[in-house]
Coordinates of C-alpha atoms and ligand atoms in Angstrom, one line a residue:
Chain A
M1 CA 7.9 16.2 -8.5
K2 CA 9.5 14.0 -11.1
K3 CA 10.9 10.8 -9.7
F4 CA 14.3 9.4 -10.7
I5 CA 16.1 6.0 -10.4
L6 CA 19.7 6.9 -9.8
D7 CA 23.0 5.2 -9.1
L8 CA 24.5 7.4 -6.3
I9 CA 28.1 7.3 -5.2
V10 CA 28.9 6.7 -1.5
K11 CA 31.1 9.6 -0.4
E12 CA 31.2 8.7 3.3
N13 CA 29.9 6.0 5.5
E14 CA 30.2 7.3 9.0
H15 CA 29.4 4.9 11.9
I16 CA 28.2 7.0 14.7
N17 CA 27.8 4.1 17.2
E18 CA 26.9 0.4 17.1
D19 CA 23.4 1.0 15.7
Y20 CA 23.5 4.2 13.7
F21 CA 25.4 5.2 10.7
V22 CA 25.2 8.1 8.2
L23 CA 25.6 7.6 4.5
K24 CA 26.7 10.7 2.5
L25 CA 25.8 10.1 -1.1
T26 CA 26.6 12.2 -4.2
S27 CA 26.5 12.0 -8.0
N28 CA 28.4 13.1 -11.0
D29 CA 25.3 14.7 -12.2
K30 CA 23.2 17.2 -10.4
L31 CA 20.9 15.6 -7.8
P32 CA 17.2 16.3 -8.2
H33 CA 15.7 18.9 -6.0
I34 CA 14.6 17.3 -2.6
L35 CA 12.3 18.7 0.1
P36 CA 12.4 18.0 3.8
G37 CA 10.1 15.0 4.7
Q38 CA 10.8 13.2 1.4
F39 CA 12.4 9.9 1.4
V40 CA 14.2 7.5 -1.0
E41 CA 13.8 3.8 -1.7
I42 CA 17.2 2.0 -1.7
K43 CA 18.0 -1.2 -3.4
V44 CA 20.0 -3.4 -1.1
E45 CA 22.4 -5.6 -3.1
N46 CA 23.9 -8.9 -2.0
S47 CA 21.4 -9.5 0.9
P48 CA 19.4 -12.6 -0.1
T49 CA 16.9 -12.0 2.7
T50 CA 16.2 -8.4 1.5
F51 CA 13.8 -8.7 -1.4
L52 CA 12.1 -5.2 -1.5
R53 CA 13.8 -1.8 -1.5
R54 CA 14.2 0.0 1.8
P55 CA 12.5 3.4 2.5
I56 CA 14.8 5.9 4.2
S57 CA 14.1 9.5 5.0
V58 CA 16.4 12.2 3.6
N59 CA 18.5 13.4 6.6
F60 CA 20.1 16.3 4.9
Y61 CA 20.4 17.6 1.3
D62 CA 23.0 20.2 0.3
K63 CA 22.4 21.6 -3.1
E64 CA 25.8 23.3 -3.4
L65 CA 27.8 20.2 -2.4
N66 CA 25.4 18.0 -4.4
E67 CA 25.2 15.8 -1.4
L68 CA 22.5 13.7 0.2
W69 CA 22.6 12.2 3.7
L70 CA 20.8 9.2 5.1
L71 CA 20.8 8.5 8.9
I72 CA 20.1 4.8 9.3
Q73 CA 19.6 2.6 12.3
I74 CA 20.5 -1.1 11.9
V75 CA 17.5 -3.2 12.7
G76 CA 17.7 -6.1 10.4
D77 CA 19.5 -7.7 7.4
G78 CA 18.8 -4.8 4.9
T79 CA 20.1 -2.0 7.1
R80 CA 23.0 -4.2 8.2
K81 CA 24.0 -4.7 4.6
L82 CA 23.7 -1.0 3.9
S83 CA 26.0 -0.3 6.9
E84 CA 28.7 -2.2 5.2
V85 CA 29.0 -0.1 2.0
Q86 CA 32.3 1.3 1.2
V87 CA 33.3 4.7 -0.1
G88 CA 33.2 4.7 -3.8
D89 CA 30.4 2.1 -4.0
T90 CA 27.2 3.0 -5.7
L91 CA 23.7 2.6 -4.4
N92 CA 20.6 2.5 -6.5
L93 CA 17.9 4.9 -5.2
I94 CA 14.4 6.0 -6.3
L95 CA 13.9 9.6 -5.4
P96 CA 12.5 12.0 -4.4
L97 CA 9.4 10.3 -2.9
G98 CA 6.5 11.5 -0.8
N99 CA 5.3 15.0 0.2
T100 CA 6.8 17.6 2.4
F101 CA 6.1 19.6 5.6
S102 CA 4.0 22.7 5.4
I103 CA 5.8 25.9 6.3
P104 CA 3.8 28.7 8.0
E105 CA 3.7 32.1 6.3
D106 CA 4.6 34.1 9.3
K107 CA 8.4 34.2 9.5
N108 CA 8.1 34.8 13.3
A109 CA 6.1 31.6 13.9
R110 CA 7.5 29.7 16.9
L111 CA 8.5 26.3 15.5
L112 CA 9.3 23.1 17.5
L113 CA 10.8 20.0 15.9
I114 CA 10.5 16.9 17.9
G115 CA 12.5 13.9 17.0
G116 CA 12.7 10.4 18.6
G117 CA 15.1 7.6 17.8
V118 CA 15.9 7.4 14.1
G119 CA 13.0 9.9 13.6
F120 CA 15.8 12.5 14.1
A121 CA 16.6 11.9 10.4
P122 CA 14.0 14.2 8.7
M123 CA 14.1 16.8 11.5
L124 CA 17.6 17.7 10.7
F125 CA 16.9 18.4 7.0
L126 CA 13.7 20.3 8.0
G127 CA 15.5 22.4 10.6
A128 CA 18.3 23.3 8.1
Y129 CA 15.6 24.1 5.5
L130 CA 13.6 26.3 7.8
N131 CA 16.9 28.1 8.8
D132 CA 17.7 28.8 5.1
L133 CA 14.2 30.4 4.7
G134 CA 14.8 32.6 7.7
Y135 CA 12.8 30.8 10.3
R136 CA 14.0 30.1 13.8
C137 CA 13.3 26.7 15.4
D138 CA 13.8 24.7 18.5
F139 CA 14.7 21.0 18.5
L140 CA 13.4 18.6 21.2
L141 CA 15.1 15.3 20.9
G142 CA 14.4 12.2 22.8
G143 CA 15.8 8.7 23.1
R144 CA 16.5 5.8 25.4
S145 CA 19.9 7.0 26.4
E146 CA 22.9 9.2 25.5
A147 CA 23.9 6.7 22.8
N148 CA 20.8 7.6 20.8
M149 CA 21.6 11.3 20.8
V150 CA 23.2 11.5 17.4
Q151 CA 24.1 14.4 15.1
L152 CA 23.8 16.9 18.1
N153 CA 26.4 19.2 16.6
E154 CA 24.5 19.3 13.4
F155 CA 21.2 20.2 15.1
K156 CA 22.9 23.0 17.1
R157 CA 23.7 24.9 13.9
Y158 CA 20.0 25.4 13.1
G159 CA 18.5 26.1 16.5
E160 CA 18.3 25.5 20.2
V161 CA 18.5 21.8 21.2
Y162 CA 16.7 20.3 24.2
I163 CA 17.1 16.7 25.2
T164 CA 15.3 14.0 27.1
T165 CA 16.5 10.5 27.7
E166 CA 14.5 7.7 29.3
D167 CA 17.4 6.8 31.6
G168 CA 18.4 10.3 32.4
S169 CA 22.0 9.8 31.0
M170 CA 21.6 13.1 29.0
G171 CA 19.3 16.1 29.3
E172 CA 16.1 15.8 31.2
K173 CA 15.0 12.3 32.3
G174 CA 11.7 11.1 30.7
Y175 CA 9.8 11.4 27.5
V176 CA 9.9 14.3 25.1
T177 CA 6.4 15.4 26.1
Q178 CA 7.6 15.7 29.7
H179 CA 10.3 18.2 28.9
S180 CA 10.2 21.4 30.9
L181 CA 10.5 23.4 27.6
L182 CA 6.9 22.6 26.9
Q183 CA 5.8 24.4 30.2
K184 CA 8.1 27.4 29.5
K185 CA 7.5 28.2 26.0
Q186 CA 4.5 28.6 23.6
F187 CA 4.7 27.2 20.1
D188 CA 2.6 27.9 16.9
M189 CA 3.6 24.7 15.0
I190 CA 5.1 21.3 16.0
Y191 CA 6.7 18.9 13.6
T192 CA 7.6 15.4 14.7
C193 CA 9.0 12.1 13.6
G194 CA 9.8 9.1 15.7
P195 CA 8.2 5.9 17.2
T196 CA 4.4 5.9 16.8
P197 CA 3.6 6.1 20.6
M198 CA 5.9 9.2 20.9
M199 CA 4.3 10.9 17.9
Q200 CA 0.8 10.1 19.3
A201 CA 1.8 11.7 22.6
V202 CA 3.1 14.8 20.8
A203 CA 0.0 14.9 18.7
S204 CA -2.2 14.7 21.8
Y205 CA -0.2 17.5 23.4
A206 CA -0.6 19.7 20.4
H207 CA -4.2 18.9 19.9
K208 CA -5.1 19.8 23.5
R209 CA -3.4 23.1 23.1
N210 CA -4.7 23.9 19.6
I211 CA -1.1 23.9 18.2
A212 CA -0.8 23.0 14.5
C213 CA 1.1 19.6 14.3
E214 CA 2.5 17.5 11.5
V215 CA 3.8 14.0 11.9
S216 CA 5.9 11.9 9.6
L217 CA 4.8 8.3 9.4
E218 CA 6.9 5.3 8.6
N219 CA 4.4 2.6 7.4
M220 CA 5.7 -0.6 5.8
M221 CA 6.1 -0.1 2.1
A222 CA 6.5 -2.4 -0.9
C223 CA 7.0 0.2 -3.7
G224 CA 7.2 3.7 -2.2
F225 CA 5.6 5.4 -5.2
G226 CA 1.9 4.7 -5.0
T227 CA 1.2 1.5 -6.9
C228 CA 1.0 -1.4 -4.4
L229 CA -1.4 0.3 -1.9
C230 CA 0.3 -1.5 0.9
C231 CA 1.3 1.5 3.0
V232 CA -2.1 3.0 3.8
T233 CA -3.1 4.8 7.0
D234 CA -6.7 5.4 8.0
T235 CA -7.6 9.1 7.6
V236 CA -10.7 11.2 7.6
D237 CA -10.6 10.8 3.8
G238 CA -10.4 7.0 4.0
N239 CA -7.3 4.9 3.4
L240 CA -4.5 7.0 2.0
C241 CA -1.0 5.9 0.9
V242 CA 1.7 7.1 3.2
C243 CA 4.2 7.0 0.4
T244 CA 2.3 9.5 -1.9
E245 CA -0.2 11.4 0.3
G246 CA 2.4 11.4 3.1
P247 CA 4.7 10.5 4.9
V248 CA 3.8 13.9 6.4
F249 CA 0.3 14.3 7.7
N250 CA -1.4 17.0 9.7
I251 CA -2.8 15.3 12.8
T252 CA -6.3 16.6 12.0
K253 CA -6.3 14.2 9.0
L254 CA -5.4 11.1 11.0
K255 CA -7.9 9.1 13.0
W256 CA -5.6 8.8 16.0
Q257 CA -7.4 8.6 19.4
I258 CA -5.8 11.7 20.8
Chain B
M1 CA 15.2 -8.4 -35.8
A2 CA 12.8 -11.1 -34.4
D3 CA 9.1 -10.5 -34.7
L4 CA 7.7 -9.9 -31.1
K5 CA 4.0 -9.5 -32.1
V6 CA 1.6 -11.9 -30.5
K7 CA -2.1 -12.5 -30.8
L8 CA -4.5 -12.9 -27.9
G9 CA -7.7 -13.9 -29.5
K10 CA -8.4 -11.3 -32.1
L11 CA -6.2 -8.7 -30.5
Q12 CA -2.7 -8.2 -31.5
L13 CA -0.1 -7.0 -29.0
K14 CA 3.1 -5.3 -30.3
N15 CA 5.1 -7.4 -27.9
P16 CA 4.3 -10.1 -25.3
V17 CA 5.4 -8.1 -22.2
M18 CA 2.4 -7.0 -20.1
T19 CA 2.3 -5.5 -16.6
A20 CA 0.3 -7.3 -13.9
S21 CA -2.8 -5.9 -12.2
G22 CA -2.2 -4.3 -8.9
T23 CA 1.5 -3.8 -9.4
F24 CA 1.4 -1.1 -12.1
G25 CA -1.2 1.3 -10.9
Y26 CA -2.9 2.9 -13.9
G27 CA 0.4 2.9 -15.8
T28 CA 0.9 6.7 -15.4
E29 CA 2.7 6.2 -12.0
Y30 CA 5.5 4.8 -14.1
S31 CA 5.7 7.4 -16.7
D32 CA 8.4 9.3 -14.8
F33 CA 10.6 6.2 -15.3
F34 CA 10.1 5.2 -19.0
D35 CA 7.8 5.5 -22.0
I36 CA 5.0 3.1 -20.9
S37 CA 3.6 2.9 -24.4
R38 CA 6.5 0.5 -25.1
I39 CA 4.7 -2.1 -23.0
G40 CA 2.7 -4.7 -25.0
C41 CA -0.4 -4.4 -22.7
I42 CA -1.0 -2.7 -19.3
V43 CA -3.4 -4.3 -17.0
V44 CA -4.6 -1.6 -14.6
K45 CA -5.4 -2.3 -10.9
G46 CA -8.4 -4.3 -9.9
I47 CA -11.7 -2.4 -10.2
T48 CA -15.1 -3.1 -8.7
L49 CA -18.5 -1.8 -9.2
R50 CA -18.5 0.4 -6.0
K51 CA -15.7 2.1 -4.1
R52 CA -13.8 -0.2 -1.8
E53 CA -11.6 0.9 1.1
G54 CA -9.7 -2.3 1.1
N55 CA -8.3 -4.1 4.2
A56 CA -6.8 -2.4 7.3
Y57 CA -3.1 -1.8 7.6
P58 CA -0.8 -3.9 7.9
R59 CA -1.3 -5.2 4.3
M60 CA 2.2 -6.3 3.5
A61 CA 4.8 -8.7 4.7
E62 CA 8.1 -9.4 3.1
T63 CA 8.9 -13.1 2.8
P64 CA 11.9 -15.1 1.5
S65 CA 12.1 -14.1 -2.2
G66 CA 8.7 -12.6 -2.2
M67 CA 5.9 -10.7 -0.4
L68 CA 2.5 -11.2 1.0
N69 CA -0.1 -8.6 0.3
A70 CA -3.7 -8.2 1.6
V71 CA -4.7 -4.9 -0.1
G72 CA -8.2 -6.2 -0.7
L73 CA -9.0 -4.5 -4.0
Q74 CA -8.9 -0.9 -2.7
N75 CA -10.3 1.2 -5.6
R76 CA -12.7 4.0 -6.2
G77 CA -15.2 2.1 -8.3
I78 CA -15.8 1.8 -12.1
D79 CA -17.7 5.1 -12.5
H80 CA -14.7 7.0 -11.0
F81 CA -12.4 5.1 -13.3
I82 CA -14.5 6.1 -16.3
K83 CA -14.8 9.6 -15.3
H84 CA -11.4 10.5 -13.9
I85 CA -8.8 7.8 -14.9
Y86 CA -9.8 6.7 -18.3
P87 CA -9.6 10.2 -19.9
E88 CA -5.9 10.4 -18.4
I89 CA -4.8 7.1 -19.9
K90 CA -6.9 6.6 -23.0
N91 CA -4.3 8.2 -25.2
V92 CA -1.4 6.0 -24.1
N93 CA -0.4 4.4 -27.3
T94 CA -0.7 0.7 -26.2
N95 CA -3.3 -1.7 -25.1
I96 CA -4.9 -1.2 -21.7
F97 CA -6.9 -3.8 -20.0
V98 CA -9.2 -3.4 -17.1
N99 CA -9.0 -5.9 -14.3
V100 CA -12.6 -6.7 -13.5
N101 CA -13.7 -7.8 -10.0
G102 CA -17.0 -8.5 -8.2
S103 CA -18.6 -10.0 -5.1
T104 CA -21.4 -11.4 -7.2
V105 CA -21.9 -12.4 -10.8
E106 CA -24.2 -9.4 -11.2
E107 CA -21.4 -7.1 -10.2
Y108 CA -18.9 -8.7 -12.6
I109 CA -21.6 -8.3 -15.4
E110 CA -22.2 -4.6 -14.5
V111 CA -18.6 -3.6 -14.5
A112 CA -17.9 -5.6 -17.7
E113 CA -20.8 -3.8 -19.4
K114 CA -19.5 -0.5 -18.5
V115 CA -16.0 -1.3 -19.7
N116 CA -17.4 -2.6 -23.0
D117 CA -18.4 1.0 -23.9
L118 CA -14.9 2.3 -23.5
D119 CA -13.4 2.6 -27.0
R120 CA -9.8 2.6 -25.9
I121 CA -10.0 -0.4 -23.7
P122 CA -9.7 -3.5 -26.0
G123 CA -10.0 -6.1 -23.3
I124 CA -10.6 -7.0 -19.7
E125 CA -9.0 -9.4 -17.4
L126 CA -11.7 -11.1 -15.4
N127 CA -10.2 -11.6 -11.9
I128 CA -11.8 -14.7 -10.4
S129 CA -8.8 -15.3 -8.1
C130 CA -8.3 -12.4 -5.6
P131 CA -7.6 -14.1 -2.3
N132 CA -8.0 -10.9 -0.2
V133 CA -11.7 -10.3 -0.3
K134 CA -14.3 -11.9 1.9
E135 CA -17.0 -12.3 -0.8
G136 CA -16.6 -13.3 -4.4
G137 CA -13.1 -13.1 -5.8
M138 CA -11.3 -16.3 -5.4
A139 CA -14.5 -18.1 -4.6
F140 CA -15.4 -17.9 -8.3
G141 CA -11.9 -19.3 -9.3
V142 CA -11.7 -22.3 -7.2
S143 CA -14.9 -24.1 -8.3
C144 CA -15.6 -25.2 -11.9
P145 CA -19.3 -24.4 -11.9
A146 CA -18.8 -21.0 -10.3
A147 CA -16.0 -20.1 -12.8
A148 CA -18.1 -21.4 -15.7
T149 CA -21.1 -19.3 -14.6
V150 CA -19.3 -16.0 -14.2
V151 CA -17.4 -16.4 -17.5
R152 CA -20.7 -17.4 -19.3
E153 CA -22.6 -14.4 -18.0
V154 CA -19.8 -11.9 -18.7
R155 CA -19.3 -13.3 -22.2
K156 CA -23.0 -12.4 -22.9
V157 CA -22.4 -8.7 -22.3
Y158 CA -18.7 -8.3 -23.2
S159 CA -17.8 -8.4 -26.9
K160 CA -14.0 -7.6 -26.9
E161 CA -11.0 -9.6 -25.6
L162 CA -12.0 -11.6 -22.5
M163 CA -9.1 -12.8 -20.6
V164 CA -9.8 -14.8 -17.4
K165 CA -7.3 -14.8 -14.5
L166 CA -7.0 -18.1 -12.7
S167 CA -6.2 -18.8 -9.0
P168 CA -3.4 -21.2 -8.2
N169 CA -5.2 -22.2 -5.0
V170 CA -6.9 -25.2 -6.6
T171 CA -6.2 -28.9 -6.8
F172 CA -6.7 -29.3 -10.6
I173 CA -5.9 -26.1 -12.5
T174 CA -6.6 -27.7 -15.9
E175 CA -10.2 -28.4 -15.0
I176 CA -10.9 -24.7 -14.2
A177 CA -9.0 -23.7 -17.3
R178 CA -11.1 -26.0 -19.5
A179 CA -14.3 -24.7 -17.9
V180 CA -13.3 -21.2 -18.6
E181 CA -12.3 -22.0 -22.2
D182 CA -15.7 -23.7 -22.8
E183 CA -17.6 -20.7 -21.7
G184 CA -16.0 -18.5 -24.3
A185 CA -12.9 -17.0 -22.8
D186 CA -10.5 -15.6 -25.4
S187 CA -7.4 -16.2 -23.3
I188 CA -6.4 -17.3 -19.8
S189 CA -3.9 -15.6 -17.5
L190 CA -2.3 -17.2 -14.5
I191 CA -1.2 -17.2 -11.7
N192 CA -2.7 -14.9 -9.2
T193 CA -1.2 -15.0 -5.8
L194 CA -0.9 -18.1 -3.7
L195 CA -2.6 -18.0 -0.3
G196 CA -0.1 -17.7 2.5
M197 CA 0.6 -16.1 5.9
A198 CA 3.2 -14.7 8.1
I199 CA 3.5 -14.6 11.9
D200 CA 5.6 -12.3 14.0
A201 CA 7.2 -14.6 16.5
E202 CA 8.0 -11.9 19.0
S203 CA 4.5 -10.6 19.4
R204 CA 2.9 -14.0 18.6
K205 CA 0.6 -12.2 16.2
P206 CA -0.2 -12.4 12.5
I207 CA 1.6 -9.7 10.5
L208 CA -1.3 -9.1 8.1
S209 CA -4.4 -7.5 9.5
T210 CA -6.4 -10.2 7.6
V211 CA -4.1 -13.1 8.9
T212 CA -3.8 -14.6 5.4
G213 CA -2.7 -12.9 2.2
G214 CA -1.5 -13.5 -1.3
L215 CA 2.1 -14.6 -2.0
S216 CA 3.9 -13.1 -5.0
G217 CA 7.4 -12.8 -6.3
P218 CA 10.2 -15.3 -7.2
A219 CA 9.0 -17.6 -4.4
I220 CA 6.0 -18.7 -6.5
K221 CA 7.7 -19.0 -9.9
P222 CA 8.2 -22.8 -10.0
V223 CA 4.4 -23.2 -9.1
A224 CA 3.5 -20.7 -11.8
L225 CA 5.6 -22.3 -14.4
R226 CA 4.2 -25.7 -13.6
M227 CA 0.6 -24.5 -13.9
V228 CA 1.2 -22.5 -17.1
W229 CA 2.7 -25.6 -18.6
Q230 CA -0.2 -27.8 -17.6
V231 CA -2.8 -25.3 -18.8
A232 CA -1.1 -24.5 -22.1
Q233 CA -1.3 -28.2 -22.9
E234 CA -5.0 -28.4 -22.0
V235 CA -6.5 -25.5 -23.7
K236 CA -6.4 -24.1 -27.3
I237 CA -6.7 -20.4 -26.4
P238 CA -3.6 -18.3 -25.6
V239 CA -2.2 -18.5 -22.1
V240 CA -0.6 -15.5 -20.4
G241 CA 1.9 -16.5 -17.8
M242 CA 3.1 -14.7 -14.7
G243 CA 4.4 -15.4 -11.2
G244 CA 7.8 -14.2 -9.9
I245 CA 9.2 -12.9 -13.2
M246 CA 12.2 -10.8 -12.4
N247 CA 14.1 -10.7 -15.7
A248 CA 14.1 -11.8 -19.3
R249 CA 15.3 -15.3 -18.5
D250 CA 12.3 -16.0 -16.2
A251 CA 10.0 -14.7 -18.9
I252 CA 11.6 -17.0 -21.6
E253 CA 10.9 -20.0 -19.2
F254 CA 7.2 -19.1 -19.3
F255 CA 7.3 -18.9 -23.1
L256 CA 8.9 -22.3 -23.3
A257 CA 6.3 -23.7 -20.9
G258 CA 3.6 -22.5 -23.4
A259 CA 2.8 -18.9 -22.5
S260 CA 1.9 -16.6 -25.5
A261 CA 2.6 -13.5 -23.3
V262 CA 3.9 -12.8 -19.8
Q263 CA 2.9 -10.4 -17.1
I264 CA 5.4 -8.7 -14.7
G265 CA 4.1 -8.0 -11.2
T266 CA 6.0 -7.6 -8.0
A267 CA 9.3 -7.0 -9.9
N268 CA 7.9 -3.5 -10.9
F269 CA 8.2 -2.4 -7.2
I270 CA 11.9 -3.2 -7.1
D271 CA 12.9 -2.0 -10.6
P272 CA 10.2 0.1 -12.1
T273 CA 11.9 -0.2 -15.5
V274 CA 12.0 -4.0 -15.3
S275 CA 9.4 -4.6 -18.0
M276 CA 11.6 -2.8 -20.6
K277 CA 14.6 -4.8 -19.5
V278 CA 12.5 -8.1 -20.0
L279 CA 11.5 -6.9 -23.4
E280 CA 15.0 -6.1 -24.5
G281 CA 16.2 -9.4 -23.1
I282 CA 13.7 -11.4 -25.0
E283 CA 14.6 -9.7 -28.2
D284 CA 18.3 -10.4 -27.5
Y285 CA 17.5 -14.1 -26.7
L286 CA 15.6 -14.5 -30.0
N287 CA 18.3 -12.9 -32.0
R288 CA 21.0 -14.8 -30.3
H289 CA 19.3 -18.1 -30.9
K290 CA 18.4 -17.0 -34.5
F291 CA 14.7 -17.2 -34.0
N292 CA 12.5 -15.2 -36.3
S293 CA 9.5 -14.8 -34.1
I294 CA 8.5 -15.1 -30.4
Y295 CA 6.2 -18.0 -31.6
D296 CA 9.4 -20.0 -32.2
I297 CA 9.8 -20.4 -28.4
I298 CA 6.2 -20.6 -27.3
G299 CA 5.7 -24.1 -25.9
A300 CA 9.1 -25.1 -27.3
M301 CA 10.4 -26.9 -24.2
T302 CA 11.4 -30.3 -25.3
I303 CA 11.3 -33.2 -22.9
E304 CA 12.9 -36.0 -24.8
G305 CA 16.1 -36.1 -26.7
Ligands
FAD1 C1 9.0 6.7 4.9 C2 9.9 5.9 5.7 C3 11.1 6.6 6.2 C4 12.1 5.9 6.9 N1 13.2 6.6 7.3 C5 14.1 5.9 7.9 C6 15.3 6.5 8.3 O1 15.6 7.7 7.9 N2 16.3 5.8 8.9 C7 16.1 4.5 9.3 O2 16.9 3.9 9.9 N3 14.9 3.9 9.0 C8 13.9 4.5 8.4 N4 12.7 3.9 8.1 C9 12.5 2.5 8.6 C10 13.3 1.6 7.6 O3 12.8 1.6 6.3 C11 13.3 0.1 8.2 O4 14.0 0.1 9.5 C12 14.1 -0.8 7.3 O5 13.3 -1.0 6.1 C13 14.3 -2.1 7.9 O6 15.0 -3.0 7.0 P1 15.9 -4.2 7.5 O7 16.0 -5.2 6.4 O8 17.1 -3.7 8.1 O9 15.0 -4.8 8.6 P2 13.8 -5.9 8.5 O10 14.5 -7.3 8.7 O11 13.0 -5.7 7.4 O12 13.0 -5.6 9.8 C14 13.6 -5.6 11.1 C15 12.6 -5.1 12.1 O13 12.2 -3.7 11.8 C16 10.8 -3.7 11.6 N5 10.5 -2.8 10.5 C17 10.9 -2.9 9.2 N6 10.4 -1.9 8.5 C18 9.8 -1.1 9.3 C19 9.1 0.2 9.1 N7 8.9 0.8 7.9 N8 8.5 0.7 10.3 C20 8.6 0.1 11.4 N9 9.3 -1.0 11.7 C21 9.9 -1.6 10.6 C22 10.4 -5.1 11.3 O14 9.0 -5.3 11.7 C23 11.3 -6.0 12.0 O15 10.8 -6.2 13.4 C24 11.8 4.6 7.3 C25 10.6 3.9 6.8 C26 9.7 4.6 6.1 C27 8.5 4.0 5.6
FMN2 C1 0.3 -5.6 -4.1 C2 -0.4 -6.5 -5.1 C3 -1.7 -6.2 -5.6 C4 -2.3 -7.0 -6.6 N1 -3.6 -6.7 -7.0 C5 -4.2 -7.4 -8.0 C6 -5.4 -7.0 -8.5 O1 -6.0 -6.0 -8.1 N2 -6.0 -7.9 -9.4 C7 -5.3 -9.0 -9.8 O2 -5.9 -9.7 -10.7 N3 -4.1 -9.4 -9.4 C8 -3.5 -8.6 -8.4 N4 -2.3 -9.0 -7.9 C9 -1.7 -10.2 -8.4 C10 -0.7 -9.9 -9.5 O3 -1.3 -9.3 -10.7 C11 0.0 -11.2 -10.0 O4 -1.0 -12.2 -10.4 C12 0.8 -11.9 -8.9 O5 1.5 -10.9 -8.1 C13 1.9 -12.9 -9.4 O6 2.8 -12.2 -10.2 P1 4.2 -11.7 -9.6 O7 4.8 -12.8 -8.8 O8 5.0 -11.3 -10.8 O9 3.9 -10.5 -8.8 C14 -1.7 -8.2 -7.0 C15 -0.4 -8.5 -6.6 C16 0.3 -7.7 -5.7 C17 1.7 -8.0 -5.2
FES3 S1 4.4 1.7 -0.7 FE1 3.3 1.1 -2.5 S2 1.7 2.4 -2.5 FE2 2.8 3.1 -0.9

């Protein structure tokens, strides 16, 4: 897919809680086509400690509204600076970057989308996309506590939502892989994005039951478009760049001990 | 319109803006963003005789005004380049240099010989300064006898433009530069990355899998500028300057210090079109100061008066 460097306009900057915000971006021109799993590289202006661009997954893309959403967690100077942008400001983005999830041919396939922490971001777009194509999916969302359970109303539009929190403040207490849904229902395909230990637990669950599984990795990146070779992950085909060969990988490709 | 053409040995570049090895892929990665044939010369990523997997992840750490990398020359080897990459890039209408690497003198020779046969590659950049490999690399660039040997041996088999890339991780850069010139290098490029490291205070662990890595970006510009200035006074062959160039003003400082051309590295990651902005900015500067040629500013820094 052709990559673009675009100045996008901030249409909304919605602070969901202390740590999370959603940027809704638009353009006077038509946005390029974007697929779920793909990400953007944002230039952070006026943050002297932020030298490189910041990779952020596409959280939602609406072709009709010509709108792109980013769900961002504040973890350092770059994301904090981004949280301060005002409606009408422009942000410079390189997009669309990376690959996408694979979609099974069988429209009746039972699909489970598991998100953890800010890994919710690409799961919403994927769910919406699958919905559009006529698939049904379930979401299993996990986090530390209720405060991390963001965009639930959005998720509910596209499927059933199941929740686990580590402190039990919402949904079932524990980790996503301990949710009772996994005992009750069979799945043909699992997609996941979240902290690495969570994705590895999900991968291990899927692997043991022979369920196809794709994970979306978030390795540290310098460029985001395949030239610095900094973002590699070890695979059965050797070191591959997460920014071009991923971020989505089938677990059979990765050398995880699962 | 000022004349931007520069000569590196016998080779003429249409303009003095080059892209630095390891930061511009094989060039084609950037063709979505602009017409890469406008660049004066593209140096493709480092190539070795055999395929290398490079170092383990993590290979990158952001630092104040720069970054550390420890890629470790991941590439698929010269034969793969000749068979699969060269046919893709040979029709790009500008100069393309191969960045040649080795763990032994023999490996450098073998790669250089193979590249010598490629019609559309008018030159090589001999990298004797990679800090991220266990054998060879920088070891050749930090000792005068070793640098002299590898340049002498490669010169015997390589007939086109031979640019040698120096490491800043030395005490006396001018001595290495002179040794390299004496053995027949056509030009010298510098600087490669400065050896550095980063520690994660919370985990009390190094950030890079290799502990140390190469520092690039604006953080190294003053060091690069100083070294380019020293080397340009020491040698007669053209000097190509790099290290932290983010815009045309940075590039002009390198010309004033004595560089005949500049390479843009890390800045390509942040703004993939930066090389074109640098090119336009240089043109604008020359016109504004009513200079007819880029040569009017090469080494034109005045200390007295
Ligand atoms: C493909 C991809 C998609 C991403 N999608 C999203 C997203 O949708 N929403 C979101 O909030 N974040 C996402 N991230 C992570 C995001 O890029 C980082 O959180 C951000 O770069 C941190 O920048 P900062 O300046 O705020 O923090 P920094 O000061 O750079 O870092 C603060 C802390 O976060 C850690 N950190 C920084 N980058 C990463 C990373 N890539 N992975 C893990 N830890 C990191 C650092 O080690 C440090 O401890 C994604 C990363 C990748 C590679
Ligand atoms: C990710 C990365 C990879 C690099 N790979 C190579 C390489 O393969 N060969 C080489 O000679 N230099 C390599 N370099 C060094 C650059 O070409 C350049 O000398 C250095 O980064 C300084 O310039 P800059 O500050 O403009 O980036 C690499 C630099 C970076 C950041
Ligand atoms: S981030 Fe540069 S190659 Fe992936």
